[in-house]
Each structure stands twice: as C-alpha cells, then as structure tokens.
XYZ file of C-alpha atoms in Angstrom:
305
model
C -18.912 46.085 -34.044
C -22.883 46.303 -33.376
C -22.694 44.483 -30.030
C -21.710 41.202 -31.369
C -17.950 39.915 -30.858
C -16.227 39.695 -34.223
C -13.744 36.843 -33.341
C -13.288 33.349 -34.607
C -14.656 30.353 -32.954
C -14.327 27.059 -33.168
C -16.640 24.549 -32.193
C -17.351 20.548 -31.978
C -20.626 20.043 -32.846
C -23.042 16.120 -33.213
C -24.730 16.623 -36.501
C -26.515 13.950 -38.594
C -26.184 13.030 -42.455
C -28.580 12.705 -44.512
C -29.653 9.445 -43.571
C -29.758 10.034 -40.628
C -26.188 8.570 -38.934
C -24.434 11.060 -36.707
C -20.941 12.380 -36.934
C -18.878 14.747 -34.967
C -18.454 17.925 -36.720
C -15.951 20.306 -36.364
C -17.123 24.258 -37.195
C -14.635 27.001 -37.444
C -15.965 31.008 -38.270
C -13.799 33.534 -38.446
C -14.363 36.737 -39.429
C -12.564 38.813 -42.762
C -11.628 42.325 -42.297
C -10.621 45.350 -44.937
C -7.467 47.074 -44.429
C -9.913 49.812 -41.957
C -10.886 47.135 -40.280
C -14.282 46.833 -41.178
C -15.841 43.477 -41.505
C -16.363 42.099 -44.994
C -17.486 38.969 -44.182
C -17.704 35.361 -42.331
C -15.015 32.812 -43.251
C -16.224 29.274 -42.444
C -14.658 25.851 -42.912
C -16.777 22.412 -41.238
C -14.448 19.009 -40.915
C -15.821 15.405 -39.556
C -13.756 14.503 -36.958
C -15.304 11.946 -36.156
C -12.736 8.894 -35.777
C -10.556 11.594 -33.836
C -13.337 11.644 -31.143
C -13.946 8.121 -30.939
C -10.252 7.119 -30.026
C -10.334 9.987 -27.706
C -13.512 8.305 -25.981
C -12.437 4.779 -26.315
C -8.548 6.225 -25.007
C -10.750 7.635 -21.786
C -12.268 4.421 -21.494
C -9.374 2.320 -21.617
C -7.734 4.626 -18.655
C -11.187 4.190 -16.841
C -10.986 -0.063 -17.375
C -7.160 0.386 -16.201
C -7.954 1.921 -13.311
C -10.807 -0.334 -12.270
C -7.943 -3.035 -12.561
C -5.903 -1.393 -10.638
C -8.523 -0.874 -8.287
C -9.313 -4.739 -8.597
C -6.265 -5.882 -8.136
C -5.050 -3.580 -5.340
C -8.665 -4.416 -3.304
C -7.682 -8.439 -3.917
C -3.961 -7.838 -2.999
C -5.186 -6.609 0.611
C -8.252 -9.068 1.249
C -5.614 -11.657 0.229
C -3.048 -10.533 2.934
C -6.008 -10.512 4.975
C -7.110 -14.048 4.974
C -3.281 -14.955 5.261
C -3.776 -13.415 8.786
C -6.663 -14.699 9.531
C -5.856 -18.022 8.341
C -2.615 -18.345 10.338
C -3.971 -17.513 12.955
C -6.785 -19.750 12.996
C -4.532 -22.448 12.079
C -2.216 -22.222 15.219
C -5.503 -21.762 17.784
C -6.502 -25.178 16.653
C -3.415 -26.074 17.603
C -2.874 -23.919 20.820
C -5.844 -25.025 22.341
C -4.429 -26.929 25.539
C -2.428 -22.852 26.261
C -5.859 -21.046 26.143
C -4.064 -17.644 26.362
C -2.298 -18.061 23.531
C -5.478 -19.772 21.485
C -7.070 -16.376 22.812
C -4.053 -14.467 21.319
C -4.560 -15.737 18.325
C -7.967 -15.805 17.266
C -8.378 -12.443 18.109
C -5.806 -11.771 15.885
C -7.872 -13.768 13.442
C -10.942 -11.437 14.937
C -9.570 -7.772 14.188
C -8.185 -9.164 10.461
C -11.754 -10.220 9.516
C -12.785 -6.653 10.943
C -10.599 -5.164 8.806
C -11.546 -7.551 5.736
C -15.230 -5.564 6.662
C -14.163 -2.375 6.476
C -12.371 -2.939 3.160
C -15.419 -4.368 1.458
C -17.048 -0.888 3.293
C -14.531 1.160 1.334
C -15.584 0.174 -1.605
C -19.169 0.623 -1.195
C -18.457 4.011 0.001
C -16.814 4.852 -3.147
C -19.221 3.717 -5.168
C -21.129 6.031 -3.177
C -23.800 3.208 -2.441
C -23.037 3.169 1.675
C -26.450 3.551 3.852
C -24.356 6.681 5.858
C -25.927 6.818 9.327
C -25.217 10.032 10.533
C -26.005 11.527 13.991
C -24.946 14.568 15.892
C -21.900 14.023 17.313
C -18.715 16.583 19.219
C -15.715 15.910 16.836
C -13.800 16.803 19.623
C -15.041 13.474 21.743
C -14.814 11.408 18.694
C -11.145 12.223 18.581
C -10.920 11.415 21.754
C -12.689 7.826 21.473
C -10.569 7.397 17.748
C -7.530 8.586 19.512
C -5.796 4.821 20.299
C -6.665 3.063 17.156
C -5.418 6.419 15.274
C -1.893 6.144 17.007
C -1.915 2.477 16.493
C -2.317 3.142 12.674
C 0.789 5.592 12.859
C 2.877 3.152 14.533
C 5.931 3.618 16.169
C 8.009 6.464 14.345
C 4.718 9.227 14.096
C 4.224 11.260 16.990
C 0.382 12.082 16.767
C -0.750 15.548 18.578
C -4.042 16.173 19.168
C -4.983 19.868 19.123
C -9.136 20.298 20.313
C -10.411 23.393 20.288
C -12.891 23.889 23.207
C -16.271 23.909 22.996
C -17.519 22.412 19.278
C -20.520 22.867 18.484
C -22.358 19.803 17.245
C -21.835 18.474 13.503
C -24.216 15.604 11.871
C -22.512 12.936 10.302
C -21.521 9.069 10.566
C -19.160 8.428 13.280
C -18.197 5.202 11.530
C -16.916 6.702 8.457
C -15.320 9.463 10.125
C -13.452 6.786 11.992
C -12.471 5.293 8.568
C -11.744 8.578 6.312
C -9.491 9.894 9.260
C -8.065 6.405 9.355
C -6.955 7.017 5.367
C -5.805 10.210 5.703
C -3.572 9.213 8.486
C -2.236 6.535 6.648
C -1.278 9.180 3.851
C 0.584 10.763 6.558
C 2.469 7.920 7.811
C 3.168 7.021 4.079
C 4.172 10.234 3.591
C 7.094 10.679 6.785
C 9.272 7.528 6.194
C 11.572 8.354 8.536
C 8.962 9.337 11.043
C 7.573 12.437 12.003
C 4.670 14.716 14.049
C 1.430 14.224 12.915
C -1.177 17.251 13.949
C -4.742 16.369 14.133
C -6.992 19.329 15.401
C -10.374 21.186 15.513
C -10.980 24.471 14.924
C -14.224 26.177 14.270
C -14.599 28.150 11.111
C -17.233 31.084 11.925
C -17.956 33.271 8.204
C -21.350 35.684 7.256
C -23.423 34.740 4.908
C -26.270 32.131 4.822
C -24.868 29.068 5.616
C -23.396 29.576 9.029
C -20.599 28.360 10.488
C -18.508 24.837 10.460
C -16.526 22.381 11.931
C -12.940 21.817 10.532
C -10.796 18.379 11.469
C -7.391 19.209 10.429
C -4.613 16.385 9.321
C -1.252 17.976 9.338
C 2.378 16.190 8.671
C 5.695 17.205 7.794
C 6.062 14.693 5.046
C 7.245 14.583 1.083
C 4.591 16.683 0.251
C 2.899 16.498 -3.198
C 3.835 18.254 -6.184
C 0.656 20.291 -7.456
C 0.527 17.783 -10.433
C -0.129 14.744 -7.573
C -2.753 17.120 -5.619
C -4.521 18.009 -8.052
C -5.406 14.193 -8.941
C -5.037 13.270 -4.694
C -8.772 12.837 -4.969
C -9.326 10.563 -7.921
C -10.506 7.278 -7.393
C -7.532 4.900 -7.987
C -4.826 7.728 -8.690
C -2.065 6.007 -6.129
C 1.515 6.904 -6.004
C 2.046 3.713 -3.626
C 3.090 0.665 -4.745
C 0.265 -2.233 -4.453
C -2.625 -0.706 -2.646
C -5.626 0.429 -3.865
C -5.389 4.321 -4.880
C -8.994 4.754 -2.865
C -7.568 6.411 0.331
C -8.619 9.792 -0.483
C -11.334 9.308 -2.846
C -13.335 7.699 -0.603
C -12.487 10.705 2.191
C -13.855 12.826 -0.882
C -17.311 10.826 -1.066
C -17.717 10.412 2.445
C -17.232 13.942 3.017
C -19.463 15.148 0.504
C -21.815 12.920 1.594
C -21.926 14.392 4.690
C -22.878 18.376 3.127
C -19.172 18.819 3.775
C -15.766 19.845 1.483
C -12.248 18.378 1.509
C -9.491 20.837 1.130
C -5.547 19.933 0.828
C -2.477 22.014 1.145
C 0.841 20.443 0.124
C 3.898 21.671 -0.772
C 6.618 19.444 -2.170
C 9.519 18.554 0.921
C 7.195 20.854 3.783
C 4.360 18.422 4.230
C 0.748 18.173 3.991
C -2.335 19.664 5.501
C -5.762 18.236 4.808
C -9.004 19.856 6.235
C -11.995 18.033 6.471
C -14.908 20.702 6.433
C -18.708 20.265 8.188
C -21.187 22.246 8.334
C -22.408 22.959 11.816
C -25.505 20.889 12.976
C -28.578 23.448 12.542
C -30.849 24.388 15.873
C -33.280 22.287 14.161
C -31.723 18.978 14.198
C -32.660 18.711 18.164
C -36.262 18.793 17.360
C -37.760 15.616 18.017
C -38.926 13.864 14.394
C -36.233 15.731 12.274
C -33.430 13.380 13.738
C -33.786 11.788 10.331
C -33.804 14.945 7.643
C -29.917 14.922 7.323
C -29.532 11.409 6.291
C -32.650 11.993 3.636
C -29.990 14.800 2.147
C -27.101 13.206 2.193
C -28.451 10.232 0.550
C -29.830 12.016 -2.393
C -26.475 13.765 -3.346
C-alpha cells in the first residue's frame, strides 16, 4: 500500500438521525482485493446497535447496584454484630456494678466494639475515597513495631506472625492511621486465607532503582495460604469482589485507595495452594519534606488524586 494499512476495521460509533436523536452505530470497512492483490476498493456495511448497547450498559449497571448491595448488606451485617457486642456488654455492666472489675471488663469490651464500629464507618469513607488522609513522615519500621500487638491479636491463635525490618528506612509520608487499618485488612486476608494456621511474614525492604523518581519503601504481607487463582487476583482489588461469605468484599479495595492515595502502588503475587505475597509500595519522603512550611505539600497531592 501507500503508507496506509489496508485492513478491515470495525468500529462503534454515537451518531445522530436526522432529527437529531442519537443511536449507536456500528461501522465495518474492509478492503476488496484483485486476484494480484491490488486494492479495488472499500467494502462498507453501518448497523444500529443500539438496543445491544443499552442492555450492555443497563447489564453493567445492574452488577454495579448488586454490588453496592452487597456492599450494603455486608457493612450492616458487621455494624449489627457490632452493637450486639456492645450492647451485651453494656447490659451486664449495669448489672455488674457492685464487682467493679468485672463492670470494667465489660464496658471496655463495649469500648473497643464501638472503636471498631468507627473504623468501619472509616472504611467506607476511604473507599469512597472521601477520607481527610493525614499523612506525616513516619519509619515504617517503628510503626510495625507500635502495630505489632494489635496485628498478632488480629491473627489470633493459629498464625505465627514474623516480623522481618530491614535496618535503617528511610522516612516515607503517609497516614499512620490508615496504614494501621490497610495492614489490618491485608492481614485478615491472610488469616482467611491459612485455615488451618500458618506463618505470616510481614517485612521492609527498601527498593533503590535509577531514574527520576528515586527510591521507595516496600511493606511486604506474605502467607502460605490457598492462594488465588489468577481469575480471583486479577479482581482482588475491586470494590466488593469477596470470595468470603458475609463480609463486605472492601478489604483490599480500600488497601488499593489508601495506597494510591498515598503516591504509592499495591502489587500481589499469588499462586493457587503456595500462598500470597502482597507489597505495599511508597515512595521515599523527598529531602524537601523537612523544610519547615512544606510539612503540608504531600497531603495537598494526595488529596487531589
């Protein structure tokens, strides 16, 4: 040919009628050649297609209004089991309260279930991506350290956790809080994931490349779980995709938000009966950041996203 590509294509076009309505519009152009192969000429047909993409749309839509319910009901299922705590609880202080240690036992039950109750309702502004992050410069090697007891609570008493630090982190910027709470959902994954029980690895590392952007921080969440078949990874981040009975489905796709939030990537490794391995990746905090005034320039960014 003369520089252009003589092959077909076909193409879904919006056009408009004559007065004006619009329809969908499916184009298809191939081209006719002689026995030498020369071109004769174009070959085009046009067909409205126009109810096909509707109950394509409305069939997205109706997956997207599922999963919402899902999400709904999931969200309610847990608040609910929630305020069953909490109410218990409450219930037997008033009734406990000549045996003050055990009044004290409870309502701090009562206490830690409401907490909990908070940091669902944070979930799900996090995944709606409307969560004020606050992020500062912190060592993810000390955070560990802090997160370390309510982490091996969360396992319970079948996961072994390890911690793995590599020495001397630099500094990353992000929210400590939500950190706390993506790590917390990832962990659970891993529990979920090792029914018998297990090792869970949790570890640093620093990741040093070339280039422009420098180097970064890597928390790494390794079990030796079910895995996930590459048909279940490759949705693991959708909001509400949940292979668990009644639960929400927002685990990781809140990780994914939170993450990207914070100018960082989530990357998972599975492979069916070996286990799982998911790296949370952040940039390292920039020279900059310790000037006095610029404290706040992160956040600005990672709002904005």
């Amino acid at each position: 040919g003369d520089g252009l590509e003589e092959r077909a294509v076909a193409v879904d076009i919006l056009n408009y009628r004559k007065d004006g309505s619009p329809f969908w519009n499916a184009l298809f152009i191939g081209p006719i050649f002689d026995e030498q192969g020369k071109l004769l000429y174009f070959f085009a047909s046009q067909m409205d297609i126009t109810r096909r993409r509707v109950s394509e749309q409305s069939y997205l839509q109706a997956q997207k209004m599922e999963a919402i319910g899902q999400l709904t009901a999931g969200m309610a299922h847990d608040f609910n089991n929630l305020l069953q705590v909490i109410n218990g609880n409450l219930e037997v202080a008033l009734i406990s309260l000549d045996k003050p240690d055990l009044a004290r036992q409870q309502l701090e039950r009562a206490q830690r279930a409401a907490m909990r109750a908070g940091k669902l309702t944070q979930q799900l502004l996090t995944f709606a991506r409307k969560q004020r992050l606050e992020p500062r410069r912190v060592n993810l090697n000390t955070l560990l350290v802090e997160f370390s007891e309510m982490l091996v609570r969360t396992l319970g008493d079948k996961v072994e956790m390890h911690l793995d630090l590599k020495p001397g982190l630099p500094y990353c910027t992000l929210d400590p809080t939500h950190l706390e709470m993506a790590l917390l959902n990832v962990l659970i994954n891993a529990r979920d994931a090792m029914p018998q029980g297990g090792k869970v690895k949790v570890g640093t590392s620093l990741l040093r490349h070339g280039g422009e952007d420098g180097s970064h921080v890597v928390i790494c969440v390794i079990d030796e779980g079910e895995g996930m078949s590459p048909e279940v990874m490759r949705r693991a981040t959708e909001p509400f995709f949940t292979t668990k009975g009644p639960g929400t489905g927002l685990g990781l796709a809140m990780v994914h938000g939170f993450v990207q939030q914070s100018r960082g990537r989530l990357e998972i490794d599975s492979t069916p009966g070996e286990g799982t391995t998911v790296r949370m990746v952040f940039p390292v905090a920039d020279g900059a950041a310790d000037a006095p005034g610029s404290a706040h320039a992160p956040a600005a960014t990672a709002e904005e996203e």
